[in-house]
XYZ file of C-alpha atoms in Angstrom:
343
model
C -23.391 19.794 -41.012
C -23.137 16.308 -42.346
C -20.133 14.319 -40.972
C -17.803 11.569 -41.401
C -20.199 9.146 -40.008
C -23.199 10.415 -42.084
C -20.850 9.648 -45.319
C -20.258 5.851 -44.537
C -23.859 5.446 -43.543
C -25.323 7.085 -46.194
C -22.896 4.833 -48.738
C -22.979 1.678 -46.356
C -19.396 1.677 -45.668
C -17.365 1.275 -42.713
C -16.277 5.204 -41.559
C -12.401 4.232 -42.383
C -13.452 3.529 -45.720
C -15.093 6.742 -46.064
C -12.131 8.424 -44.139
C -9.798 6.870 -46.856
C -11.285 7.542 -49.731
C -12.547 11.407 -49.032
C -8.480 12.266 -47.033
C -7.011 10.584 -50.536
C -5.437 7.996 -48.888
C -3.498 5.380 -51.109
C -4.893 2.536 -49.015
C -6.368 0.008 -51.651
C -10.240 0.664 -51.972
C -12.454 -0.709 -54.809
C -13.331 1.724 -57.705
C -17.227 0.757 -56.987
C -17.103 1.754 -52.830
C -14.686 4.994 -54.308
C -17.867 6.028 -56.060
C -20.527 5.017 -53.778
C -18.643 7.235 -50.955
C -18.210 10.259 -53.511
C -21.318 9.923 -54.228
C -22.695 9.848 -50.692
C -20.477 13.263 -49.818
C -21.558 14.953 -52.764
C -25.363 14.379 -52.033
C -24.921 15.135 -48.001
C -22.846 18.341 -49.057
C -19.869 16.821 -46.759
C -16.707 19.372 -46.857
C -13.734 18.206 -44.322
C -12.069 20.532 -42.687
C -8.456 20.848 -42.946
C -7.778 20.013 -39.604
C -9.955 17.009 -39.924
C -8.524 15.984 -42.776
C -4.895 15.770 -41.077
C -6.074 14.001 -38.070
C -7.641 10.999 -40.454
C -5.007 10.767 -42.594
C -2.447 8.249 -42.344
C -0.279 10.667 -44.073
C -1.189 13.828 -41.935
C -0.603 17.437 -43.110
C -0.428 18.833 -39.699
C 2.415 21.029 -38.322
C 2.824 21.632 -35.129
C 4.584 24.534 -33.688
C 5.852 24.869 -30.147
C 6.175 28.515 -28.649
C 7.494 29.857 -25.069
C 4.994 32.061 -24.532
C 2.166 32.285 -27.067
C 1.841 36.333 -25.926
C 5.134 37.432 -27.179
C 5.190 39.012 -30.826
C 7.899 37.608 -31.473
C 6.641 34.125 -31.513
C 3.607 35.639 -33.551
C 5.900 36.499 -36.571
C 7.691 33.308 -36.322
C 4.161 31.816 -36.644
C 2.733 33.636 -39.393
C 5.813 32.518 -41.439
C 5.217 28.971 -40.797
C 1.320 29.620 -41.563
C 1.996 31.638 -44.768
C 4.165 28.555 -45.993
C 1.832 25.904 -44.826
C -1.467 27.380 -45.554
C -0.443 27.721 -49.263
C 0.827 24.146 -49.479
C -2.162 22.400 -47.902
C -0.623 21.933 -44.487
C -2.093 22.821 -40.845
C -0.359 24.776 -38.313
C -0.909 24.127 -34.463
C 0.387 26.430 -32.095
C 1.048 25.270 -29.033
C 2.087 27.238 -25.982
C 4.761 25.584 -23.648
C 5.771 28.102 -20.894
C 9.093 27.688 -21.323
C 8.809 24.292 -19.812
C 10.876 21.309 -21.592
C 8.759 18.930 -19.749
C 5.763 20.387 -21.802
C 7.597 20.552 -25.053
C 8.459 16.911 -24.175
C 4.416 15.902 -23.389
C 3.448 18.417 -26.635
C 5.650 16.616 -28.782
C 4.132 13.104 -27.827
C 0.395 15.000 -28.923
C 2.100 15.844 -32.082
C 3.222 12.083 -32.370
C -0.356 10.747 -31.693
C -1.733 13.368 -34.135
C 0.538 11.843 -36.731
C 1.960 15.191 -37.431
C 4.102 15.648 -40.889
C 6.557 18.238 -38.534
C 7.163 20.037 -35.365
C 9.273 23.340 -34.527
C 10.631 24.196 -31.593
C 10.258 27.908 -31.654
C 11.662 28.502 -28.582
C 15.175 28.732 -26.575
C 16.558 26.290 -24.254
C 18.394 26.265 -20.957
C 21.575 26.387 -20.648
C 21.656 23.388 -17.888
C 18.223 21.470 -18.356
C 18.068 18.072 -16.652
C 15.412 17.520 -18.971
C 17.204 17.848 -22.736
C 18.965 14.664 -22.697
C 14.837 13.354 -22.578
C 13.734 15.745 -25.277
C 16.895 14.918 -27.598
C 15.349 11.061 -26.706
C 11.983 12.378 -28.051
C 12.841 13.851 -30.769
C 14.710 10.989 -32.326
C 12.091 8.909 -31.541
C 9.784 11.110 -33.385
C 11.784 11.439 -36.235
C 12.352 7.596 -35.823
C 8.240 7.592 -36.872
C 8.807 9.991 -39.820
C 8.002 13.116 -37.913
C 10.400 15.835 -39.017
C 11.538 18.573 -36.594
C 13.036 21.888 -36.785
C 14.071 24.233 -33.911
C 14.721 27.793 -33.894
C 17.492 28.023 -31.507
C 20.575 26.893 -30.849
C 19.373 23.355 -28.829
C 21.233 20.830 -30.515
C 17.838 18.704 -30.740
C 19.627 16.347 -33.332
C 17.612 18.103 -35.997
C 18.049 20.428 -38.617
C 18.393 24.579 -36.766
C 17.602 27.813 -37.787
C 18.480 30.450 -35.834
C 20.525 33.871 -35.567
C 23.442 34.746 -33.616
C 22.096 36.495 -30.760
C 25.868 37.355 -29.402
C 26.220 39.097 -32.465
C 23.077 40.725 -32.533
C 23.417 42.186 -29.104
C 27.440 43.122 -29.733
C 26.066 45.243 -32.922
C 23.774 46.837 -30.931
C 26.267 47.525 -28.199
C 28.697 48.641 -30.639
C 26.020 51.611 -31.901
C 25.522 53.118 -28.399
C 29.099 52.965 -27.623
C 29.690 54.624 -31.553
C 27.187 57.401 -30.221
C 29.140 57.852 -27.221
C 27.820 56.640 -24.383
C 30.057 54.825 -21.982
C 28.188 53.852 -18.684
C 25.752 52.180 -20.405
C 23.296 48.909 -18.656
C 21.892 45.653 -20.081
C 18.258 44.509 -18.782
C 18.606 40.834 -19.297
C 16.202 38.107 -20.536
C 15.056 35.012 -18.083
C 17.237 33.499 -15.864
C 19.181 30.423 -17.168
C 17.973 30.547 -20.532
C 20.936 30.211 -23.702
C 19.630 33.229 -25.694
C 19.823 35.321 -22.311
C 23.399 33.795 -21.878
C 24.595 35.001 -25.623
C 23.053 38.385 -25.769
C 24.090 39.488 -22.256
C 27.964 37.903 -23.444
C 27.282 39.734 -26.575
C 26.980 43.259 -25.073
C 29.656 42.435 -22.230
C 32.600 41.406 -24.995
C 31.579 44.716 -26.610
C 32.070 46.902 -23.344
C 35.049 45.123 -23.012
C 36.653 45.989 -26.284
C 35.953 49.604 -25.233
C 37.285 49.728 -22.126
C 34.155 50.259 -20.511
C 33.743 46.672 -18.601
C 33.899 47.820 -15.393
C 30.656 50.401 -16.320
C 28.137 47.703 -17.889
C 25.689 46.793 -14.888
C 23.746 43.687 -16.334
C 20.018 44.210 -14.371
C 17.790 41.136 -13.836
C 14.698 40.782 -16.340
C 12.906 38.523 -18.495
C 11.300 38.817 -21.798
C 7.854 41.135 -21.423
C 6.771 44.409 -20.981
C 6.821 44.056 -16.910
C 10.298 43.174 -16.322
C 11.540 45.774 -18.229
C 9.214 48.218 -16.539
C 10.674 46.966 -13.416
C 14.093 46.960 -14.356
C 14.055 50.583 -15.471
C 12.663 51.745 -12.275
C 15.573 50.063 -10.656
C 17.779 52.149 -12.716
C 16.024 55.356 -11.589
C 16.057 54.654 -8.349
C 19.802 54.198 -7.703
C 20.837 57.883 -9.689
C 22.757 58.508 -11.445
C 21.080 57.521 -14.460
C 23.271 54.768 -16.997
C 23.965 57.088 -20.176
C 22.026 54.156 -22.701
C 19.920 50.763 -21.809
C 20.128 47.921 -24.001
C 17.389 45.328 -23.183
C 17.001 41.764 -23.833
C 14.226 42.171 -26.439
C 11.782 45.003 -27.404
C 9.008 43.622 -25.326
C 11.465 44.557 -22.411
C 12.494 47.913 -24.120
C 9.058 48.957 -24.054
C 8.886 48.619 -20.684
C 11.789 50.448 -19.641
C 10.443 53.329 -22.133
C 7.373 53.262 -20.148
C 8.732 53.129 -16.990
C 11.421 55.476 -17.663
C 8.793 58.489 -19.089
C 6.346 57.673 -15.818
C 9.705 58.758 -14.172
C 10.149 61.686 -16.190
C 13.155 60.678 -17.687
C 13.598 61.792 -21.401
C 14.435 59.698 -23.911
C 16.788 60.002 -25.871
C 17.747 63.194 -24.145
C 19.062 61.575 -20.520
C 19.062 58.106 -21.705
C 19.005 55.627 -24.850
C 17.309 53.151 -25.373
C 17.741 49.720 -27.406
C 16.330 46.440 -28.182
C 16.532 43.712 -29.908
C 13.969 41.190 -32.421
C 12.384 44.333 -34.250
C 8.641 43.535 -33.005
C 6.468 45.622 -35.226
C 5.564 47.704 -31.778
C 9.104 49.034 -32.322
C 8.740 50.528 -35.408
C 5.720 52.510 -34.000
C 7.555 53.815 -30.926
C 10.481 54.649 -33.149
C 12.606 52.133 -31.026
C 16.190 51.606 -32.160
C 16.584 47.748 -32.534
C 18.534 44.734 -33.957
C 16.186 43.519 -36.760
C 15.685 39.570 -36.303
C 14.181 37.619 -39.691
C 11.655 36.151 -37.850
C 9.283 35.530 -40.282
C 12.146 34.136 -42.490
C 12.557 31.875 -39.950
C 9.302 30.132 -39.727
C 9.131 30.251 -43.368
C 12.153 28.751 -44.082
C 11.378 26.232 -40.757
C 8.055 25.275 -42.429
C 9.725 24.706 -46.141
C 12.115 22.175 -44.277
C 9.270 20.439 -42.406
C 7.649 19.788 -45.698
C 10.425 19.568 -48.015
C 10.097 22.166 -49.988
C 13.351 23.623 -48.389
C 16.923 23.759 -50.939
C 18.775 20.465 -50.108
C 16.791 19.586 -47.235
C 16.144 16.115 -48.860
C 13.644 13.837 -46.625
C 14.278 16.139 -43.472
C 15.591 12.756 -41.728
C 19.395 13.647 -41.745
C 21.231 15.161 -38.761
C 21.214 18.613 -36.935
C 22.669 20.807 -39.798
C 22.923 24.536 -38.715
C 21.265 27.452 -41.110
C 22.320 31.010 -39.070
C 20.326 33.953 -40.881
C 21.509 37.195 -40.483
C 20.660 40.127 -39.040
C 21.018 44.142 -39.109
C 20.879 47.250 -36.759
C 17.642 49.519 -37.385
C 18.286 53.305 -35.706
C 15.168 55.044 -34.562
C 14.110 58.019 -32.198
C 15.014 56.194 -28.863
C 18.902 56.611 -29.570
C 20.915 59.949 -29.684
C 24.356 60.965 -28.667
C 24.951 61.922 -24.793
C 23.693 65.443 -24.655
C 25.864 68.506 -23.673
C 24.009 68.805 -20.378
C 24.988 65.066 -19.606
């Protein structure tokens, strides 16, 4: 395949000049030179990739998405929402895993600045007490001063627009469903320790249990946000006996892990215990998991529209930290049911 260097050599111009012509830059280039570059590109059948155009253009069409865990379906649904919008608009999406590290987010943001990205989406949650939070806020401000737009998909106060859901209310709704079925001993499997979303969902669970007068029978079990964490937490619940009436997991991955452990232990779901999650990943539907559906795809697509300037009221994208909270809904399936008479 012919390269940009080949085109420049064939046209007798500098690589930077060929790049300006072929990337659609507004930089002044004479009509004669522009014609030579285009003719050389056609002769050599040069076809730059969208990513290459993003890298060489002064007005980059690259959008970065920073995710906490690239294998978590939560982020894959968000990323699809982003990419569907950016692709239609002629932008390129670059996904980057940060492993729930603020320091890594700062590094990736700097890389996006080096690539002259059009914008960056912070898809993951932050920490309740984060020693690097001020550093990240400063890095976001510097990026925005450089013309790079930013959107956060979590309640993080990064000084940029936020598109999120009410995690407290989502957990409250799931707990309300379990209480409404008649369950009284309900356990909550938590997310990763220290994360804001973990605290919000746990607090929503505990608030509904207290409202029902069941605060004393609401154990919170350490967990995480993956299958293994849910599996291990459920095995601990099985070992304690008696089993709780129901389990609410911090997310669907954890709920699926809990389902696997309970079935491995010969526990009938929902005959002996009900299980519910939060997020409504695609796997939740296939397993019949009751969950609270969060608009993950819509979060991603709306964030992308903000970055490329097509969201209503977005303007230049350089404003402050306006917040948009999207709605959620309960989806009842086969893993929850009223307590059986035997129980």
